[in-house]
Amino acid sequence: MQGVGFRPWVHQLARTHGLSGYVLNSTLGVTIEIEGSEAAQLRFLDDFRSHPPPLALIDELYEEILEAAGFTGFEIRESLSAPGEFVLVPPDIATCDDCLADFRDPANRRFGYPFTNCTHCGPRYSIIQDIPYDRRFTTMSEFRMCQACETEYHDPADRRFHAQPNACPDCGPWVELWDHERLLSTRAEAIRETRRLLESGRIVAIKGLGGFHLACLASREEPVRLLRERKRRSDKPFAVMARDLSVAEALSHVGDADRAALTSIRRPVVLMPRRRGSTVADAVAPGIGWLGVMLPYTPLHHLLFDDAGFDALVMTSGNLSEEPIASRNEPRLYGLADCFLIHNRRIQTRVDDSVVRTFEGRERTLRRSRGYAPHPIDLGIPVRQILACGGELKNVFCLTKEHYAVLSQHIGDMENLETLEAFRETLDHMKRFFRISPVAVAHDLHPHYLSTRFALSLEGVERIGVQHHHAHVASCMAENRLEGKVIGVAFDGTGYGTDGKIWGGEFLVCDYAGFERRTHFRYVPLAGGDTAVRQTWRSGLAYLRDAGVDTGFLAEQVAPEAFGVVQTMLSRGVNTVETSSCGRLFDAVAAITGVRLEANYEGQGAMELEALAVRAALPIAEAYPFELAGGELDFRETIRCIARDRSRPELVSGRFHNTLAHAVTDVCAGIAAEESIQRVCLSGGAFQNFHLLGRTAGLLRKAGIEVYLHSRVPPNDGGLCLGQGAIANRRLADASW
Ligand code: ZN
Ligand code: ZN
Ligand code: FE
């Protein structure tokens, strides 16, 4: 990969061992020739294997003995890159310890400088305009390096050798603090003043690496509530930035894998169980059991926390509700923040914070963006050049080439033109960076998704429609490099089915070439499609009616007029859709137990149920009865039991999770016996619920079934594109036979 300081590191190592030769980057990888005594060569190889540089991801290492060429000295050769070749573009990397030491050292020329970076850290993808990765093709081209920076840049022994964004207070970008009208302060004073504003409870928009954050104290209710009001975001959890690991540990229960994720060079937001009685305001993540925490990842963040009167800040994407994250010094955020800490290093590509959760000791990506994108996923098999457009919510697209899938950063919910524009811009960029001209475009079957419409508008490429849940399962297969047939379990909120109905509780037998829908949740008619996602009581009503339970208790909790209208719609079958959605079943349970009758964001009811199940004082082992017949999972008896137990939400939630886990296991065991397939892939947004995931994976393994989960791509719709790409690739291959 370019820009990770690999060649200077090799150069240093060779010199240490008194070897001559060269190091060269090419699209085949890195070539190193060393010449010298055998002992020195062996020591070099030993060091090379045991302590590679921090950012080098070495896939494979080949060695070969060559004739001596008589090198004099060791040199770094210019990289060779021919048009059409695949070049790896590095993601943005958190500030390294050496740079941290630099800007905290009063004697260093970068003391207190918020844009300190080196070959091991700093902005990359967010500032790259074109390749090769070279300063003149980044937004740093606007700044001319001073003599001191220039010297570092050209010195192979320096940590900043060829560090493209290299800068210092004399020659690089700076920060300014503005209110709505005027410049308040610049540089060090701007940072001090921002700290004071935050301490006094103000909301400050802070321009960061890949976009703006809106920041305020995490420990006080009022600023967080005010931020919610201004952002028009009532309950959806906010991420928190903690000063350091010890603060993160005071706020949440940090496991070993969480600690590794928190402190990794990618610095994602890590969802962890919240500590009771921590100092975080309730308004940060109301009603749910976990807290999203990240650590500072730019010098600016570290400077804000140094000597500050706070330990944790709410740091949420600076965007208007539903719009992509703001990245320019523009007035879009005027209504949201009191003040603006901006800088003059332009952001070429918007990149949101990534979100992960850990499970069974491994990082599980829920939103793959900053620090990860656009690092490719090696599929282990050759692929054609394909664009896969992804879905609608949490859109991510991917491009495939050679044996890689390059996933875009998180684009957002493709429900408006701003997001579509962000999609287009990023696509143009990535096509150029990776030199990919797709021969085919893969898309969801939903005719109204903007991503589908975009795909269908493309000329001169083969268009390949992929069923939503098939794509979910194929995505899990692709990241686990599975070939052949698997049993796919895809549980989510909404996906367009081949029968025109809304699917979401699906059991498939599939490979990349095709799928067979073996079992699904019983269809239930739902009134008002998308409205039902927000008004979860509609799901409650639909499932209660379907199960033949008296709905009087639910009616008491809903506005009578609306309730009557929906009753009529359901009775007459007007404006109803049939759905086998797992998400709506969760909504129904949340509504019946009174946990959530109206959702303020997608999946809120399910998250609150998960929190209740986890919090239950005693582990709940029992499950409710359900029926399985004729390829249909029927939860009517489950619903009747839940209605009976509804006054005890914790108990219901625990039992309901167990019920689903048992249902999955029964269905999969049946298919496994019939088809002799022992591999199950679990995918779909419902498996972001780790209580469900844990119970289900546990029971499946007990039944002797191999379980495959997501880890590098999200189980939610953010991972769809990878599955679409894998399926399209197979169809192209089959068609050319
Ligand atoms: Zn550094
Ligand atoms: Zn300088
Ligand atoms: Fe989905």
XYZ file of C-alpha atoms and ligand atoms in Angstrom:
740
model
C 0.000 0.000 0.000
C 1.205 3.505 -0.675
C 1.765 6.014 2.078
C 2.391 3.724 5.011
C 6.131 4.252 5.345
C 7.072 0.776 4.243
C 9.959 1.605 1.939
C 11.755 3.964 4.354
C 11.416 1.294 6.995
C 13.028 -1.324 4.739
C 15.718 1.197 3.876
C 16.513 1.711 7.572
C 16.548 -2.000 8.263
C 18.893 -2.737 5.355
C 21.285 -0.024 6.487
C 21.205 -1.306 10.069
C 22.371 -4.679 8.838
C 24.890 -3.246 6.400
C 23.138 -4.599 3.309
C 23.022 -3.094 -0.157
C 20.268 -3.390 -2.730
C 16.921 -1.674 -3.280
C 13.241 -1.613 -2.371
C 10.548 -1.026 -4.958
C 6.770 -0.690 -4.819
C 4.819 -2.054 -7.704
C 1.323 -3.304 -8.221
C 2.588 -6.837 -7.696
C 3.606 -5.869 -4.197
C 6.922 -4.790 -2.782
C 10.171 -6.120 -4.212
C 13.296 -6.035 -2.061
C 16.740 -7.135 -3.172
C 19.424 -7.363 -0.534
C 23.070 -8.153 -0.946
C 25.594 -8.861 1.809
C 26.807 -11.578 4.134
C 24.508 -14.520 4.705
C 24.368 -13.812 8.441
C 23.303 -10.209 7.806
C 20.656 -11.348 5.332
C 19.236 -13.793 7.839
C 19.149 -11.138 10.565
C 17.343 -8.810 8.136
C 14.722 -11.446 7.359
C 14.324 -12.208 11.016
C 13.633 -8.563 11.900
C 11.442 -8.216 8.865
C 9.186 -11.038 9.971
C 9.092 -10.258 13.657
C 8.608 -6.455 13.628
C 7.027 -5.216 10.412
C 6.079 -1.517 10.354
C 2.725 -0.776 11.988
C 0.662 -0.186 8.849
C 2.092 -2.858 6.599
C -0.391 -5.640 6.009
C 1.761 -8.422 4.635
C -0.341 -11.052 2.876
C 2.421 -13.301 1.698
C 6.209 -13.349 1.669
C 8.255 -15.049 -1.047
C 12.023 -15.504 -0.935
C 14.395 -16.298 -3.755
C 18.198 -16.551 -4.023
C 19.593 -14.464 -6.897
C 23.004 -13.939 -8.443
C 24.919 -11.077 -6.843
C 24.331 -7.866 -8.803
C 27.033 -5.822 -7.091
C 24.845 -3.102 -5.584
C 26.538 -0.158 -3.971
C 24.456 1.151 -1.090
C 20.736 0.713 -0.545
C 18.215 2.778 -2.470
C 14.511 3.414 -2.617
C 13.452 3.130 -6.230
C 10.614 5.144 -7.711
C 7.420 3.148 -7.795
C 6.352 1.742 -11.109
C 2.716 2.021 -11.958
C 1.289 1.402 -15.368
C -2.120 2.688 -16.441
C -4.880 0.233 -15.601
C -3.029 -1.318 -12.708
C -4.528 -1.661 -9.299
C -3.158 0.709 -6.696
C -4.097 0.481 -3.053
C -5.309 3.774 -1.600
C -4.674 3.984 2.133
C -7.420 4.811 4.620
C -7.131 7.629 7.190
C -5.089 6.566 10.205
C -5.159 7.742 13.824
C -2.278 9.825 15.170
C 0.687 7.627 16.097
C 2.519 7.723 19.425
C 5.591 9.399 17.948
C 3.531 12.275 16.562
C 1.664 12.485 19.865
C 5.012 12.882 21.613
C 6.069 15.524 19.053
C 3.152 17.877 19.558
C 3.194 17.479 23.343
C 6.868 18.351 23.605
C 7.333 22.102 24.257
C 10.778 21.910 22.686
C 9.466 20.396 19.437
C 8.676 22.684 16.518
C 5.285 20.991 16.232
C 4.340 21.662 19.855
C 0.554 22.049 20.009
C 0.217 21.751 16.233
C -3.131 20.121 15.336
C -2.073 18.840 11.900
C 0.995 16.857 12.924
C 1.357 13.597 10.972
C 3.953 11.251 9.544
C 4.207 8.210 7.263
C 2.633 6.107 10.015
C -0.421 8.267 10.602
C -2.671 11.049 9.451
C -5.135 11.833 6.682
C -5.042 9.775 3.476
C -8.259 8.799 1.683
C -10.052 11.947 2.872
C -7.503 14.250 1.174
C -6.544 12.256 -1.929
C -7.776 13.763 -5.187
C -6.008 11.478 -7.612
C -3.373 8.803 -7.806
C -0.475 8.170 -7.557
C -0.643 9.155 -3.920
C 1.541 12.191 -4.048
C 1.235 15.589 -2.355
C 0.391 17.360 -5.587
C -2.701 15.164 -5.938
C -3.985 15.844 -2.421
C -5.714 18.835 -0.887
C -2.364 19.543 0.830
C -1.030 20.752 -2.532
C -2.332 24.188 -1.520
C 0.347 24.413 1.164
C 4.002 24.748 0.274
C 6.352 22.942 2.610
C 8.859 25.111 4.487
C 12.562 24.316 4.404
C 12.469 22.199 7.573
C 9.492 20.125 6.377
C 11.019 19.745 2.941
C 14.227 18.358 4.478
C 12.284 15.752 6.461
C 10.287 14.845 3.379
C 13.418 14.027 1.383
C 15.363 12.257 4.112
C 14.931 8.463 3.892
C 16.036 8.183 7.516
C 13.234 10.495 8.680
C 9.801 9.358 9.872
C 8.326 11.951 7.530
C 10.127 10.745 4.402
C 7.512 11.067 1.670
C 4.788 11.802 4.235
C 2.518 13.540 1.727
C 0.469 15.626 4.207
C 3.632 16.682 6.084
C 3.160 20.110 7.665
C 4.168 22.321 10.570
C 2.935 25.570 12.136
C 5.118 27.559 9.713
C 3.788 26.118 6.496
C 0.654 24.018 7.106
C -3.038 24.533 7.739
C -4.362 26.185 10.889
C -7.586 26.355 12.868
C -9.980 29.242 13.403
C -12.903 29.629 15.749
C -15.978 31.440 14.447
C -19.370 32.248 15.832
C -22.246 32.899 13.440
C -20.772 36.175 12.253
C -17.169 36.698 13.040
C -13.761 35.239 13.630
C -13.213 34.827 17.383
C -9.684 33.478 17.501
C -7.106 31.441 15.649
C -4.576 28.672 16.304
C -3.739 27.822 19.942
C -6.145 30.456 21.272
C -8.971 28.996 19.155
C -8.424 25.607 20.743
C -8.350 27.059 24.270
C -11.531 29.012 23.593
C -13.269 25.945 22.121
C -12.418 24.045 25.283
C -13.952 26.827 27.397
C -17.097 26.915 25.251
C -17.540 23.157 25.553
C -16.944 23.321 29.324
C -19.699 25.922 29.607
C -22.188 23.643 27.837
C -22.078 25.055 24.313
C -22.419 23.043 21.102
C -19.421 23.441 18.807
C -19.145 22.189 15.238
C -15.630 20.827 14.832
C -14.139 20.156 11.447
C -12.260 16.901 11.631
C -10.663 14.376 9.328
C -13.570 13.282 7.162
C -16.217 15.839 8.042
C -17.734 17.918 10.811
C -18.613 16.667 14.259
C -21.096 18.347 16.529
C -19.557 18.281 19.975
C -20.844 18.995 23.458
C -20.302 17.795 27.009
C -21.335 14.170 27.401
C -21.842 14.493 31.144
C -24.610 17.100 31.190
C -28.211 16.550 30.111
C -29.012 20.074 28.848
C -26.489 20.415 26.020
C -27.205 16.875 24.826
C -30.950 17.549 24.844
C -30.437 20.815 23.019
C -28.332 19.038 20.413
C -31.119 16.484 19.923
C -33.631 19.249 19.482
C -31.534 21.100 16.933
C -30.584 17.966 15.020
C -34.196 16.776 15.104
C -33.007 13.441 16.361
C -34.995 12.382 19.382
C -33.546 9.115 20.706
C -30.983 7.714 18.305
C -27.801 7.128 20.311
C -24.895 9.573 20.035
C -21.270 8.472 19.994
C -18.981 9.658 22.759
C -15.309 10.487 22.501
C -13.441 9.629 25.706
C -10.183 11.341 26.646
C -8.345 8.020 26.952
C -8.747 4.327 27.629
C -9.215 4.753 31.373
C -12.138 7.114 30.783
C -13.635 4.658 28.280
C -13.353 1.987 30.972
C -15.146 4.174 33.483
C -18.032 4.683 31.052
C -18.435 1.146 29.769
C -17.391 -2.451 30.294
C -14.371 -2.814 28.030
C -13.418 -6.376 27.084
C -10.064 -7.389 25.615
C -11.326 -7.318 22.050
C -13.013 -3.953 22.702
C -9.738 -2.554 23.983
C -7.931 -3.748 20.870
C -10.587 -2.137 18.646
C -10.650 1.130 20.614
C -6.889 1.611 20.425
C -6.385 0.281 16.884
C -5.024 2.595 14.211
C -8.534 2.716 12.702
C -10.114 4.104 15.890
C -13.735 3.126 15.305
C -16.657 3.843 17.596
C -16.967 0.687 19.708
C -20.358 -0.291 21.121
C -19.904 -1.649 24.642
C -22.145 -2.395 27.610
C -22.676 0.804 29.518
C -21.587 0.980 33.147
C -24.429 1.793 35.491
C -23.944 5.066 37.297
C -21.358 6.347 34.799
C -21.093 10.074 34.269
C -22.650 10.012 30.805
C -25.958 11.861 30.527
C -29.006 9.652 29.954
C -29.892 11.645 26.864
C -26.764 10.324 25.081
C -28.197 6.834 24.499
C -31.663 6.586 26.009
C -33.256 3.191 26.601
C -30.473 0.999 25.323
C -27.847 -1.026 27.137
C -24.735 -0.024 25.254
C -22.709 3.077 24.653
C -20.696 3.929 21.528
C -17.246 5.133 22.556
C -14.201 6.166 20.557
C -10.811 7.571 21.466
C -9.221 10.733 20.027
C -7.790 10.054 16.582
C -6.430 13.381 15.366
C -3.987 15.764 17.061
C -6.836 18.286 17.261
C -8.899 15.870 19.371
C -5.963 15.215 21.693
C -5.356 18.947 22.078
C -9.014 19.557 22.958
C -8.833 17.043 25.787
C -5.419 18.133 27.113
C -5.979 20.292 30.227
C -9.725 20.273 29.632
C -12.341 20.269 32.353
C -14.114 17.355 30.686
C -13.350 13.691 30.097
C -15.897 12.847 27.444
C -17.656 14.676 24.627
C -20.635 13.778 22.526
C -19.229 13.656 18.987
C -21.895 13.094 16.417
C -21.759 13.525 12.649
C -22.291 17.144 11.763
C -25.151 16.837 9.377
C -28.720 17.880 9.059
C -31.009 14.970 9.736
C -30.772 12.457 6.846
C -28.127 14.397 4.903
C -24.552 13.283 4.316
C -21.969 14.529 6.804
C -20.928 18.116 6.120
C -17.348 18.502 4.976
C -16.907 22.052 3.744
C -16.649 25.374 5.507
C -20.197 26.224 4.674
C -23.273 27.556 6.391
C -25.193 24.282 6.463
C -24.592 23.777 10.146
C -25.500 27.323 11.222
C -28.648 26.292 12.993
C -27.012 23.399 14.775
C -23.965 24.813 16.522
C -23.135 27.867 18.606
C -19.593 28.101 17.292
C -17.425 26.546 14.604
C -13.886 25.310 14.957
C -12.787 25.089 11.346
C -9.556 24.653 9.447
C -8.279 25.267 5.953
C -7.236 21.769 4.930
C -9.947 20.802 2.480
C -11.718 17.483 2.824
C -11.809 15.838 -0.569
C -13.869 12.818 0.461
C -16.346 12.690 3.319
C -15.743 9.814 5.680
C -17.927 9.160 8.724
C -16.742 7.431 11.868
C -16.825 3.654 11.665
C -18.813 1.624 14.179
C -17.931 -1.842 15.465
C -19.000 -4.201 18.186
C -17.016 -7.203 19.350
C -18.331 -10.731 19.573
C -16.467 -13.926 20.413
C -13.244 -11.984 20.642
C -13.490 -10.472 17.183
C -14.294 -7.076 15.828
C -17.663 -7.009 14.016
C -18.179 -4.071 11.727
C -21.546 -2.334 11.843
C -20.524 0.724 9.826
C -17.396 0.465 7.730
C -16.064 3.899 6.947
C -13.154 5.977 8.315
C -9.980 3.943 8.868
C -11.354 1.015 6.833
C -12.483 2.460 3.499
C -11.191 2.117 0.855
C -9.016 -0.765 1.961
C -10.018 -3.655 -0.327
C -11.329 -7.005 0.787
C -9.368 -9.856 -0.743
C -11.955 -12.314 -2.037
C -9.453 -15.054 -2.759
C -10.911 -15.637 -6.220
C -10.567 -13.725 -9.499
C -13.431 -11.334 -10.204
C -14.618 -9.285 -13.164
C -14.935 -5.503 -12.991
C -18.337 -4.924 -11.471
C -20.191 -2.120 -9.732
C -22.591 -3.299 -7.027
C -24.877 -0.460 -5.948
C -25.990 -1.720 -2.525
C -29.379 -0.997 -1.012
C -31.201 2.068 0.175
C -30.567 2.496 3.899
C -26.948 2.713 5.115
C -25.875 2.638 1.497
C -22.417 1.414 0.591
C -21.446 0.398 -2.928
C -18.526 -1.678 -4.109
C -16.303 -2.115 -7.120
C -14.575 -5.388 -7.894
C -11.377 -6.076 -9.817
C -8.645 -8.721 -9.900
C -9.400 -10.546 -6.666
C -10.517 -7.537 -4.680
C -13.757 -5.917 -3.654
C -13.337 -2.251 -2.807
C -16.191 -1.050 -0.640
C -16.977 2.646 -0.499
C -17.208 4.482 2.789
C -20.654 4.743 4.387
C -22.726 6.875 1.999
C -25.906 7.099 4.079
C -29.608 6.618 3.572
C -30.296 7.062 -0.131
C -33.564 8.853 0.302
C -32.694 12.264 -1.060
C -30.755 13.889 -3.858
C -27.904 15.037 -1.600
C -27.095 11.441 -0.750
C -27.427 10.322 -4.359
C -24.996 13.095 -5.256
C -22.541 11.834 -2.617
C -22.922 8.354 -4.106
C -22.137 9.619 -7.605
C -19.154 11.704 -6.511
C -17.615 8.848 -4.551
C -18.193 6.436 -7.407
C -16.422 8.686 -9.928
C -13.553 9.050 -7.534
C -13.160 5.387 -6.781
C -13.416 4.382 -10.419
C -10.499 6.684 -11.125
C -8.414 5.702 -8.091
C -8.743 2.007 -8.685
C -8.889 2.190 -12.481
C -12.067 0.201 -12.692
C -14.540 0.410 -15.574
C -17.358 -1.944 -14.709
C -18.698 -4.326 -17.333
C -21.752 -5.040 -15.189
C -23.824 -3.339 -12.535
C -25.563 -5.248 -9.765
C -28.561 -3.832 -7.931
C -31.389 -4.659 -5.543
C -34.728 -5.826 -6.944
C -36.677 -3.036 -5.217
C -37.833 -0.869 -8.114
C -38.046 2.319 -6.045
C -34.619 2.333 -4.427
C -32.569 5.261 -5.718
C -29.626 2.855 -5.996
C -31.705 0.582 -8.271
C -32.806 3.485 -10.408
C -29.244 4.673 -10.679
C -28.109 1.202 -11.779
C -30.872 0.976 -14.374
C -29.924 4.373 -15.783
C -26.426 3.191 -16.713
C -25.840 2.442 -20.387
C -23.521 -0.076 -21.965
C -23.186 -2.380 -18.976
C -24.935 -5.586 -18.127
C -27.519 -5.072 -15.377
C -27.910 -7.801 -12.821
C -30.740 -7.710 -10.288
C -30.038 -9.506 -7.023
C -32.615 -10.458 -4.427
C -31.999 -8.616 -1.151
C -31.647 -11.603 1.190
C -29.657 -13.628 -1.292
C -27.239 -10.691 -1.331
C -27.082 -10.645 2.499
C -26.153 -14.327 2.628
C -23.710 -14.085 -0.296
C -22.032 -11.183 1.488
C -21.416 -13.396 4.518
C -20.197 -16.189 2.197
C -17.825 -13.874 0.343
C -16.119 -12.466 3.403
C -15.686 -15.997 4.749
C -14.537 -17.176 1.297
C -17.127 -19.949 1.131
C -17.783 -21.794 -2.110
C -20.579 -24.267 -2.785
C -23.956 -24.380 -1.071
C -24.818 -23.013 2.342
C -27.911 -22.567 4.445
C -28.481 -18.832 4.622
C -30.445 -17.224 7.435
C -31.260 -13.602 6.562
C -33.216 -11.663 9.173
C -33.899 -7.976 8.660
C -36.577 -5.309 8.434
C -37.338 -4.947 4.764
C -36.241 -6.537 1.546
C -38.060 -6.872 -1.740
C -39.050 -10.458 -2.479
C -39.342 -12.190 -5.835
C -43.114 -12.447 -5.196
C -43.393 -8.675 -4.723
C -43.966 -9.072 -0.981
C -41.749 -7.712 1.770
C -39.369 -10.388 3.000
C -37.260 -10.364 6.128
C -37.367 -13.706 7.970
C -35.738 -15.917 5.364
C -34.061 -19.312 5.175
C -32.334 -19.932 1.868
C -30.336 -22.754 0.420
C -27.957 -20.924 -1.848
C -24.651 -20.456 -3.544
C -23.533 -17.443 -5.591
C -25.349 -18.688 -8.678
C -28.798 -18.837 -7.162
C -31.009 -19.522 -4.186
C -34.003 -21.503 -3.138
C -36.269 -20.015 -0.468
C -36.808 -22.986 1.806
C -38.597 -21.479 4.786
C -39.824 -18.063 5.795
C -41.754 -16.385 8.592
C -45.505 -16.615 8.067
C -46.781 -13.642 6.039
C -48.719 -11.109 8.073
C -50.605 -8.232 6.450
C -49.330 -4.881 7.634
C -51.103 -1.537 7.205
C -49.292 1.405 5.667
C -45.880 -0.039 4.748
C -43.225 2.493 5.734
C -45.436 4.232 8.298
C -45.530 0.944 10.201
C -41.768 1.118 10.680
C -42.225 4.296 12.728
C -45.560 3.397 14.321
C -44.571 0.083 15.818
C -48.021 -0.337 17.354
C -49.227 -1.085 13.813
C -47.054 -4.186 13.828
C -48.371 -5.068 17.265
C -51.927 -4.788 15.996
C -51.209 -6.788 12.840
C -49.592 -9.711 14.686
C -52.211 -9.737 17.458
C -55.034 -9.878 14.902
C -53.255 -12.587 12.967
C -52.927 -14.637 16.159
C -56.558 -14.045 17.063
C -55.786 -12.135 20.267
C -58.107 -9.429 21.559
C -56.482 -6.075 20.759
C -58.292 -4.023 23.400
C -55.228 -3.562 25.632
C -53.258 -2.136 22.727
C -56.081 0.188 21.679
C -55.938 1.823 25.098
C -52.411 3.026 24.442
C -52.911 4.469 20.960
C -54.832 7.508 19.690
C -58.321 6.035 19.057
C -58.788 7.603 15.642
C -55.537 6.296 14.195
C -56.167 2.902 15.737
C -59.625 2.730 14.168
C -58.301 3.683 10.743
C -55.656 0.961 10.836
C -58.199 -1.611 12.064
C -60.357 -0.769 9.062
C -57.437 -0.942 6.656
C -56.533 -4.380 7.952
C -60.131 -5.632 7.871
C -60.666 -4.485 4.311
C -57.144 -5.260 3.109
C -56.702 -1.695 1.846
C -53.153 -0.342 1.563
C -51.708 -3.368 3.275
C -48.611 -5.347 2.396
C -47.831 -8.888 3.362
C -44.553 -9.270 5.134
C -42.369 -12.024 6.559
C -40.124 -9.418 8.214
C -38.181 -10.286 11.347
C -37.850 -6.578 12.146
C -41.613 -6.119 12.211
C -42.000 -9.148 14.459
C -39.580 -7.478 16.907
C -41.602 -4.257 16.585
C -44.764 -6.201 17.370
C -43.242 -7.673 20.527
C -41.990 -4.223 21.577
C -45.492 -2.800 21.069
C -47.389 -5.627 22.776
C -45.187 -5.358 25.880
C -45.556 -1.572 25.884
C -41.796 -1.168 25.477
C -42.166 0.903 22.324
C -45.299 1.975 20.501
C -43.637 4.574 18.272
C -40.055 4.301 17.047
C -37.923 7.397 16.587
C -35.360 5.525 14.532
C -35.232 2.226 12.663
C -34.812 -0.768 14.943
C -35.376 1.144 18.189
C -37.879 -1.407 19.517
C -35.511 -4.297 18.805
C -32.599 -2.531 20.501
C -34.661 -1.848 23.589
C -35.806 -5.455 23.717
C -32.202 -6.577 23.419
C -31.263 -4.308 26.338
C -34.095 -5.796 28.430
C -33.039 -9.368 27.666
C -29.436 -8.625 28.555
C -30.397 -6.799 31.720
C -32.723 -9.559 32.987
C -31.716 -10.336 36.556
C -31.774 -14.098 36.071
C -30.713 -15.818 32.889
C -33.843 -16.837 31.018
C -33.692 -20.306 29.509
C -37.306 -20.909 28.481
C -38.709 -20.293 25.043
C -42.221 -19.927 23.643
C -43.840 -22.482 21.362
C -43.967 -21.925 17.595
C -44.936 -24.035 14.630
C -43.013 -25.125 11.589
C -44.924 -26.599 8.671
C -44.871 -26.388 4.892
C -41.891 -24.051 4.700
C -43.515 -21.566 7.035
C -42.466 -20.509 10.533
C -45.630 -19.637 12.372
C -45.294 -17.484 15.505
C -49.012 -17.109 16.284
C -48.718 -19.223 19.423
C -45.635 -17.213 20.422
C -47.650 -14.000 20.087
C -50.505 -15.418 22.181
C -48.036 -16.273 24.966
C -46.388 -12.862 24.727
C -49.760 -11.145 25.027
C -50.379 -13.207 28.156
C -46.963 -12.330 29.707
C -46.945 -8.748 28.447
C -46.685 -7.105 31.864
C -43.207 -8.619 32.296
C -41.184 -7.209 29.378
C -37.809 -8.539 30.573
C -39.130 -12.063 30.768
C -40.922 -11.777 27.427
C -37.863 -10.380 25.734
C -35.576 -13.123 27.055
C -37.997 -15.848 26.030
C -38.671 -14.263 22.653
C -34.956 -14.145 21.790
C -34.693 -17.810 22.808
C -37.717 -18.652 20.680
C -36.085 -17.204 17.574
C -32.835 -19.032 18.324
C -34.694 -22.335 18.661
C -36.682 -21.658 15.494
C -33.509 -20.971 13.510
C -31.894 -24.117 14.856
C -34.898 -26.333 14.112
C -35.222 -25.052 10.565
C -31.494 -25.292 9.864
C -31.183 -28.753 11.377
C -34.037 -29.910 9.151
C -32.484 -28.500 5.997
C -29.048 -29.785 7.005
C -30.423 -33.322 7.299
C -32.254 -33.152 3.971
C -29.496 -31.539 1.959
C -26.377 -32.663 3.824
C -25.251 -29.081 4.171
C -23.641 -28.352 7.520
C -22.808 -24.676 7.011
C -25.071 -21.827 8.103
C -24.473 -18.138 7.338
C -26.199 -15.641 9.626
C -26.831 -12.264 8.015
C -29.204 -9.301 7.927
C -29.635 -6.286 10.179
C -31.450 -8.269 12.896
C -28.144 -9.945 13.719
C -26.745 -6.636 14.915
C -28.653 -7.758 17.987
C -25.839 -9.650 19.677
C -28.075 -11.281 22.226
C -29.951 -12.911 19.353
C -26.700 -13.683 17.567
C -25.157 -15.289 20.656
C -28.164 -17.455 21.456
C -28.617 -18.527 17.838
C -24.969 -19.323 17.120
C -24.763 -21.236 20.410
C -27.747 -23.472 19.660
C -26.682 -24.087 16.065
C -23.227 -25.218 17.152
C -24.761 -27.468 19.767
C -26.688 -29.088 16.926
C -23.394 -29.805 15.168
C -23.731 -27.061 12.557
C -20.861 -24.805 11.435
C -21.784 -21.161 11.886
C -20.389 -18.345 9.751
C -20.786 -14.730 10.818
C -19.900 -11.334 9.481
C -16.865 -9.562 10.723
C -15.337 -7.208 8.145
C -18.560 -6.116 6.463
C -21.767 -5.244 8.295
C -24.616 -7.761 8.576
C -26.980 -4.840 7.844
C -27.672 -3.294 4.442
C -24.210 -1.694 4.533
C -22.875 -5.129 3.560
C -25.326 -5.863 0.728
C -23.049 -4.618 -2.044
C -20.419 -7.283 -1.383
C -22.985 -10.045 -1.834
C -24.417 -8.383 -4.940
C -20.919 -8.189 -6.398
C -20.124 -11.838 -5.651
C -23.402 -13.004 -7.185
C -23.028 -10.826 -10.289
C -19.506 -12.117 -10.765
C -20.720 -15.710 -10.733
C -23.565 -14.973 -13.137
C -21.162 -13.326 -15.576
C -18.854 -16.335 -15.359
C -21.737 -18.775 -15.907
C -23.096 -16.749 -18.826
C -19.762 -16.809 -20.611
C -19.728 -20.600 -20.628
Zn 2.732 9.853 13.118
Zn 6.785 23.278 7.654
Fe -31.526 -5.960 4.611
